[in-house]
Amino acid sequence: MAEKHPLDQTHFEEFGQSLGVQKRIKLEDQVENCSNLPSGDPHNAPPSRVVHARAVPDGCTHTQMIAALTKFGSISYVTMMPRLRQALVEFENTEDAINCVSSCQASQVYIMDRPVFFNYSTSQEITRSPYGIVPGGTHDQMGGSMNAFGENHILLFTIFNPLYPITVDVIRTICSPYGFVQRIVIFRKNGLQVLVEFESDASASRAKQQLDGADIYAGCCTLKIEYAKTQKLNVYKNDEMTWDFTAQAGRTLQSGYGGPGRMQQGLRGNLPNVPNVPNVPAFAPPQPPTGQYNMVGTPAMAGTGSVLMIYGLAQGKFNCDHIFNLLCSYGNVLKVKILLNKPGTAMAHLDNPQGAKNAIHHLHGHGLMGSTLELNYSRHSYIADYSQGGTLADGTPCWKDFSQSRNNRFLTAEGTSKNRIVAPAKILHFYNGPPDSSDESIRELFEKVGASAPDGIKFFSQGPTVKSATGLMEWGDVDLALDAFVLGNHHTLFAKNGQAYTFKMAFSSNTSLDSSGGGGGSGVINA
């Protein structure tokens, strides 16, 4: 996991070794004169309003540090030093700092499930810098008022150490997991800055909480995020520096890419559930040495996020389409990546945290192809679009974008209303089969894909007068049904007249094939 802040050379923290040799922590803005710092062992420094945190876990954010220590008293300022796995926390008064240190020494404090150690700093105050955080937004980094405009649906991004190009496509990629991005404006006033307009204050708040202090790329392009003053962004043309994603079909903006006919598919494509969103043009990134241009996700807080880690997959038996089939009943799937360097492991990005939560709740612990599934939240908030590719054993790519797939089941309000969230069961509801389907043709499908054929099949509709075949299928146990669901879902079947049908399935809450009159107890209503 990449560090989340460049080091800022505005203050020092002494830490001792067994020989009593002092070391100074250099932060990247400027080197201050340290001749007035007290000598001796800094681990036994006298009480101070500033507390020094050591063994800070990689990826720890300002927010997580504040959440862990705010119970000891009011915090004035926090600066993270991720490359040293350290942090400085300034309390409003010395009594609160004493309470923090004494309590933490008496009872171990854990952040991100890792033990963190605290002692008094040799400094009495933290020098304000662009990389620190003021809890509650009462003061800015230099002593002025921060967030004086209050919570807003527009965020101001300041990007430090921008080694690689920052375009609207890059900004939209990192922001869209938190809500619909309406407009983006990139400009250079106080360095490289970006204004991002979300559709709601809540979306902007989520993005600020999760992205503030993160690196867009490993070790560079560090984000400092504040609420903006303006209430509306004006965008007059769509190019790599500005974009309006709300332009309706009847409104044409000047394009810097040669007109709509020459627009390329963007890295993320259209956001799901949002109509009339133009494609974002793709820009070829520079090609630095291998390993230096990996777009990293920001750490999601435990129990949140839209990206899942899936463990316990039978090696060599899964591809990206199988993972999509596994998850599609619980939310729209944007991307799937099979991790070649971690056999039996995959990542999946759903379009909202609720879908990820549904998948974990209903799938974790189930048996699939002889293995036991384990699902959990990923530390990353998205899957990079240009991750290094690879090929699986069946010749298919290890990474796939499903954001435009018509097999996603929650793309519209109508589709969402027809889909119920049902746990895996031994009875599956099938629909959109060829009208001339038979027991034999359905059993042949599952034998062809390597799954067990159902023990029983019941048709609700059948014959040349119906548009498609629907019904129920039953297996001997839930694991066999789940295998069949993953392997056979969305398989193409052909009617006798040659017409193709995408065979779809959903888990049913029925207890037997005879307990339903028409599929009302299944995961799909009146499909």
PDB file of N, CA and C in Angstrom, residues 447-502:
ATOM      1  N   GLU A 447     -24.538 -29.833 -17.986  1.00  0.00           N
ATOM      2  CA  GLU A 447     -23.498 -30.822 -18.253  1.00  0.00           C
ATOM      3  C   GLU A 447     -22.398 -30.221 -19.129  1.00  0.00           C
ATOM      4  N   LYS A 448     -22.794 -29.346 -20.055  1.00  0.00           N
ATOM      5  CA  LYS A 448     -21.824 -28.714 -20.950  1.00  0.00           C
ATOM      6  C   LYS A 448     -20.879 -27.795 -20.188  1.00  0.00           C
ATOM      7  N   VAL A 449     -21.374 -27.059 -19.191  1.00  0.00           N
ATOM      8  CA  VAL A 449     -20.535 -26.102 -18.461  1.00  0.00           C
ATOM      9  C   VAL A 449     -19.830 -26.742 -17.272  1.00  0.00           C
ATOM     10  N   GLY A 450     -20.041 -28.039 -17.033  1.00  0.00           N
ATOM     11  CA  GLY A 450     -19.335 -28.725 -15.965  1.00  0.00           C
ATOM     12  C   GLY A 450     -20.029 -28.701 -14.627  1.00  0.00           C
ATOM     13  N   ALA A 451     -21.339 -28.457 -14.618  1.00  0.00           N
ATOM     14  CA  ALA A 451     -22.097 -28.443 -13.358  1.00  0.00           C
ATOM     15  C   ALA A 451     -23.025 -29.648 -13.306  1.00  0.00           C
ATOM     16  N   SER A 452     -23.489 -29.954 -12.115  1.00  0.00           N
ATOM     17  CA  SER A 452     -24.450 -31.047 -11.962  1.00  0.00           C
ATOM     18  C   SER A 452     -25.805 -30.628 -12.527  1.00  0.00           C
ATOM     19  N   ALA A 453     -26.468 -31.559 -13.203  1.00  0.00           N
ATOM     20  CA  ALA A 453     -27.801 -31.277 -13.728  1.00  0.00           C
ATOM     21  C   ALA A 453     -28.802 -31.236 -12.584  1.00  0.00           C
ATOM     22  N   PRO A 454     -29.856 -30.453 -12.704  1.00  0.00           N
ATOM     23  CA  PRO A 454     -30.856 -30.375 -11.633  1.00  0.00           C
ATOM     24  C   PRO A 454     -31.586 -31.705 -11.458  1.00  0.00           C
ATOM     25  N   ASP A 455     -32.019 -31.977 -10.217  1.00  0.00           N
ATOM     26  CA  ASP A 455     -32.791 -33.195  -9.945  1.00  0.00           C
ATOM     27  C   ASP A 455     -34.218 -33.072 -10.457  1.00  0.00           C
ATOM     28  N   GLY A 456     -34.742 -31.856 -10.459  1.00  0.00           N
ATOM     29  CA  GLY A 456     -36.101 -31.647 -10.930  1.00  0.00           C
ATOM     30  C   GLY A 456     -36.242 -30.318 -11.633  1.00  0.00           C
ATOM     31  N   ILE A 457     -37.149 -30.264 -12.620  1.00  0.00           N
ATOM     32  CA  ILE A 457     -37.388 -29.033 -13.387  1.00  0.00           C
ATOM     33  C   ILE A 457     -38.898 -28.847 -13.519  1.00  0.00           C
ATOM     34  N   LYS A 458     -39.351 -27.621 -13.295  1.00  0.00           N
ATOM     35  CA  LYS A 458     -40.765 -27.303 -13.459  1.00  0.00           C
ATOM     36  C   LYS A 458     -40.889 -26.044 -14.306  1.00  0.00           C
ATOM     37  N   PHE A 459     -41.612 -26.141 -15.421  1.00  0.00           N
ATOM     38  CA  PHE A 459     -41.823 -24.995 -16.305  1.00  0.00           C
ATOM     39  C   PHE A 459     -43.084 -24.233 -15.898  1.00  0.00           C
ATOM     40  N   PHE A 460     -42.985 -22.898 -15.919  1.00  0.00           N
ATOM     41  CA  PHE A 460     -44.161 -22.049 -15.737  1.00  0.00           C
ATOM     42  C   PHE A 460     -44.806 -21.741 -17.086  1.00  0.00           C
ATOM     43  N   SER A 461     -43.975 -21.555 -18.080  1.00  0.00           N
ATOM     44  CA  SER A 461     -44.464 -21.245 -19.426  1.00  0.00           C
ATOM     45  C   SER A 461     -43.591 -21.971 -20.420  1.00  0.00           C
ATOM     46  N   GLN A 462     -44.187 -22.452 -21.502  1.00  0.00           N
ATOM     47  CA  GLN A 462     -43.463 -23.263 -22.469  1.00  0.00           C
ATOM     48  C   GLN A 462     -44.258 -23.335 -23.759  1.00  0.00           C
ATOM     49  N   GLY A 463     -43.535 -23.476 -24.857  1.00  0.00           N
ATOM     50  CA  GLY A 463     -44.216 -23.642 -26.124  1.00  0.00           C
ATOM     51  C   GLY A 463     -44.026 -22.469 -27.055  1.00  0.00           C
ATOM     52  N   PRO A 464     -44.432 -22.618 -28.317  1.00  0.00           N
ATOM     53  CA  PRO A 464     -44.195 -21.595 -29.348  1.00  0.00           C
ATOM     54  C   PRO A 464     -44.988 -20.319 -29.160  1.00  0.00           C
ATOM     55  N   THR A 465     -46.026 -20.319 -28.299  1.00  0.00           N
ATOM     56  CA  THR A 465     -46.846 -19.112 -28.142  1.00  0.00           C
ATOM     57  C   THR A 465     -46.289 -18.160 -27.091  1.00  0.00           C
ATOM     58  N   VAL A 466     -45.297 -18.590 -26.337  1.00  0.00           N
ATOM     59  CA  VAL A 466     -44.713 -17.722 -25.316  1.00  0.00           C
ATOM     60  C   VAL A 466     -43.401 -17.157 -25.835  1.00  0.00           C
ATOM     61  N   LYS A 467     -43.023 -16.007 -25.292  1.00  0.00           N
ATOM     62  CA  LYS A 467     -41.802 -15.342 -25.750  1.00  0.00           C
ATOM     63  C   LYS A 467     -40.538 -16.018 -25.235  1.00  0.00           C
ATOM     64  N   SER A 468     -40.598 -16.572 -24.020  1.00  0.00           N
ATOM     65  CA  SER A 468     -39.434 -17.248 -23.453  1.00  0.00           C
ATOM     66  C   SER A 468     -39.898 -18.210 -22.375  1.00  0.00           C
ATOM     67  N   ALA A 469     -39.050 -19.158 -22.065  1.00  0.00           N
ATOM     68  CA  ALA A 469     -39.382 -20.172 -21.076  1.00  0.00           C
ATOM     69  C   ALA A 469     -38.938 -19.734 -19.685  1.00  0.00           C
ATOM     70  N   THR A 470     -39.771 -19.985 -18.685  1.00  0.00           N
ATOM     71  CA  THR A 470     -39.437 -19.697 -17.294  1.00  0.00           C
ATOM     72  C   THR A 470     -39.812 -20.892 -16.446  1.00  0.00           C
ATOM     73  N   GLY A 471     -39.226 -20.981 -15.240  1.00  0.00           N
ATOM     74  CA  GLY A 471     -39.567 -22.087 -14.375  1.00  0.00           C
ATOM     75  C   GLY A 471     -38.641 -22.195 -13.187  1.00  0.00           C
ATOM     76  N   LEU A 472     -38.695 -23.342 -12.509  1.00  0.00           N
ATOM     77  CA  LEU A 472     -37.867 -23.617 -11.344  1.00  0.00           C
ATOM     78  C   LEU A 472     -37.035 -24.862 -11.581  1.00  0.00           C
ATOM     79  N   MET A 473     -35.857 -24.901 -10.943  1.00  0.00           N
ATOM     80  CA  MET A 473     -34.975 -26.073 -10.977  1.00  0.00           C
ATOM     81  C   MET A 473     -34.524 -26.358  -9.559  1.00  0.00           C
ATOM     82  N   GLU A 474     -34.369 -27.638  -9.207  1.00  0.00           N
ATOM     83  CA  GLU A 474     -33.983 -28.010  -7.852  1.00  0.00           C
ATOM     84  C   GLU A 474     -32.790 -28.951  -7.868  1.00  0.00           C
ATOM     85  N   TRP A 475     -31.829 -28.679  -6.966  1.00  0.00           N
ATOM     86  CA  TRP A 475     -30.655 -29.537  -6.782  1.00  0.00           C
ATOM     87  C   TRP A 475     -30.721 -30.193  -5.407  1.00  0.00           C
ATOM     88  N   GLY A 476     -29.822 -31.143  -5.175  1.00  0.00           N
ATOM     89  CA  GLY A 476     -29.831 -31.873  -3.921  1.00  0.00           C
ATOM     90  C   GLY A 476     -29.396 -31.046  -2.735  1.00  0.00           C
ATOM     91  N   ASP A 477     -28.517 -30.060  -2.953  1.00  0.00           N
ATOM     92  CA  ASP A 477     -28.100 -29.190  -1.856  1.00  0.00           C
ATOM     93  C   ASP A 477     -27.731 -27.818  -2.405  1.00  0.00           C
ATOM     94  N   VAL A 478     -27.500 -26.886  -1.490  1.00  0.00           N
ATOM     95  CA  VAL A 478     -27.245 -25.496  -1.878  1.00  0.00           C
ATOM     96  C   VAL A 478     -25.929 -25.363  -2.633  1.00  0.00           C
ATOM     97  N   ASP A 479     -24.893 -26.091  -2.222  1.00  0.00           N
ATOM     98  CA  ASP A 479     -23.595 -25.965  -2.876  1.00  0.00           C
ATOM     99  C   ASP A 479     -23.657 -26.365  -4.345  1.00  0.00           C
ATOM    100  N   LEU A 480     -24.371 -27.445  -4.651  1.00  0.00           N
ATOM    101  CA  LEU A 480     -24.519 -27.867  -6.049  1.00  0.00           C
ATOM    102  C   LEU A 480     -25.289 -26.819  -6.850  1.00  0.00           C
ATOM    103  N   ALA A 481     -26.324 -26.236  -6.229  1.00  0.00           N
ATOM    104  CA  ALA A 481     -27.093 -25.194  -6.912  1.00  0.00           C
ATOM    105  C   ALA A 481     -26.240 -23.958  -7.160  1.00  0.00           C
ATOM    106  N   LEU A 482     -25.376 -23.610  -6.188  1.00  0.00           N
ATOM    107  CA  LEU A 482     -24.510 -22.452  -6.368  1.00  0.00           C
ATOM    108  C   LEU A 482     -23.489 -22.699  -7.478  1.00  0.00           C
ATOM    109  N   ASP A 483     -22.941 -23.921  -7.554  1.00  0.00           N
ATOM    110  CA  ASP A 483     -22.043 -24.266  -8.654  1.00  0.00           C
ATOM    111  C   ASP A 483     -22.745 -24.063  -9.998  1.00  0.00           C
ATOM    112  N   ALA A 484     -23.966 -24.578 -10.108  1.00  0.00           N
ATOM    113  CA  ALA A 484     -24.715 -24.459 -11.362  1.00  0.00           C
ATOM    114  C   ALA A 484     -25.030 -23.009 -11.684  1.00  0.00           C
ATOM    115  N   PHE A 485     -25.348 -22.245 -10.675  1.00  0.00           N
ATOM    116  CA  PHE A 485     -25.669 -20.831 -10.869  1.00  0.00           C
ATOM    117  C   PHE A 485     -24.467 -20.075 -11.434  1.00  0.00           C
ATOM    118  N   VAL A 486     -23.293 -20.301 -10.869  1.00  0.00           N
ATOM    119  CA  VAL A 486     -22.091 -19.581 -11.302  1.00  0.00           C
ATOM    120  C   VAL A 486     -21.655 -20.017 -12.695  1.00  0.00           C
ATOM    121  N   LEU A 487     -21.732 -21.316 -12.984  1.00  0.00           N
ATOM    122  CA  LEU A 487     -21.233 -21.831 -14.264  1.00  0.00           C
ATOM    123  C   LEU A 487     -22.227 -21.646 -15.408  1.00  0.00           C
ATOM    124  N   GLY A 488     -23.541 -21.721 -15.110  1.00  0.00           N
ATOM    125  CA  GLY A 488     -24.524 -21.701 -16.193  1.00  0.00           C
ATOM    126  C   GLY A 488     -25.240 -20.387 -16.398  1.00  0.00           C
ATOM    127  N   ASN A 489     -25.148 -19.468 -15.447  1.00  0.00           N
ATOM    128  CA  ASN A 489     -25.864 -18.195 -15.565  1.00  0.00           C
ATOM    129  C   ASN A 489     -25.366 -17.407 -16.778  1.00  0.00           C
ATOM    130  N   HIS A 490     -26.282 -16.791 -17.490  1.00  0.00           N
ATOM    131  CA  HIS A 490     -25.998 -15.943 -18.657  1.00  0.00           C
ATOM    132  C   HIS A 490     -25.371 -16.710 -19.818  1.00  0.00           C
ATOM    133  N   HIS A 491     -25.556 -18.013 -19.826  1.00  0.00           N
ATOM    134  CA  HIS A 491     -25.085 -18.818 -20.962  1.00  0.00           C
ATOM    135  C   HIS A 491     -26.046 -18.621 -22.142  1.00  0.00           C
ATOM    136  N   THR A 492     -25.516 -18.627 -23.335  1.00  0.00           N
ATOM    137  CA  THR A 492     -26.346 -18.423 -24.531  1.00  0.00           C
ATOM    138  C   THR A 492     -26.933 -19.748 -24.998  1.00  0.00           C
ATOM    139  N   LEU A 493     -28.256 -19.794 -25.145  1.00  0.00           N
ATOM    140  CA  LEU A 493     -28.965 -20.951 -25.678  1.00  0.00           C
ATOM    141  C   LEU A 493     -29.664 -20.548 -26.972  1.00  0.00           C
ATOM    142  N   PHE A 494     -29.853 -21.499 -27.847  1.00  0.00           N
ATOM    143  CA  PHE A 494     -30.469 -21.212 -29.141  1.00  0.00           C
ATOM    144  C   PHE A 494     -31.758 -21.995 -29.294  1.00  0.00           C
ATOM    145  N   ALA A 495     -32.786 -21.303 -29.779  1.00  0.00           N
ATOM    146  CA  ALA A 495     -34.037 -21.972 -30.115  1.00  0.00           C
ATOM    147  C   ALA A 495     -33.858 -22.743 -31.420  1.00  0.00           C
ATOM    148  N   LYS A 496     -34.828 -23.572 -31.753  1.00  0.00           N
ATOM    149  CA  LYS A 496     -34.732 -24.374 -32.973  1.00  0.00           C
ATOM    150  C   LYS A 496     -34.696 -23.506 -34.222  1.00  0.00           C
ATOM    151  N   ASN A 497     -35.262 -22.309 -34.141  1.00  0.00           N
ATOM    152  CA  ASN A 497     -35.229 -21.402 -35.296  1.00  0.00           C
ATOM    153  C   ASN A 497     -33.930 -20.595 -35.381  1.00  0.00           C
ATOM    154  N   GLY A 498     -32.990 -20.855 -34.467  1.00  0.00           N
ATOM    155  CA  GLY A 498     -31.698 -20.176 -34.491  1.00  0.00           C
ATOM    156  C   GLY A 498     -31.610 -18.920 -33.657  1.00  0.00           C
ATOM    157  N   GLN A 499     -32.708 -18.483 -33.061  1.00  0.00           N
ATOM    158  CA  GLN A 499     -32.684 -17.271 -32.257  1.00  0.00           C
ATOM    159  C   GLN A 499     -31.953 -17.523 -30.938  1.00  0.00           C
ATOM    160  N   ALA A 500     -31.102 -16.568 -30.553  1.00  0.00           N
ATOM    161  CA  ALA A 500     -30.286 -16.705 -29.348  1.00  0.00           C
ATOM    162  C   ALA A 500     -31.017 -16.136 -28.129  1.00  0.00           C
ATOM    163  N   TYR A 501     -30.844 -16.794 -26.991  1.00  0.00           N
ATOM    164  CA  TYR A 501     -31.425 -16.355 -25.729  1.00  0.00           C
ATOM    165  C   TYR A 501     -30.342 -16.419 -24.645  1.00  0.00           C
ATOM    166  N   THR A 502     -30.290 -15.388 -23.811  1.00  0.00           N
ATOM    167  CA  THR A 502     -29.374 -15.385 -22.668  1.00  0.00           C
ATOM    168  C   THR A 502     -30.092 -15.990 -21.475  1.00  0.00           C
TER     169      THR A 502
END
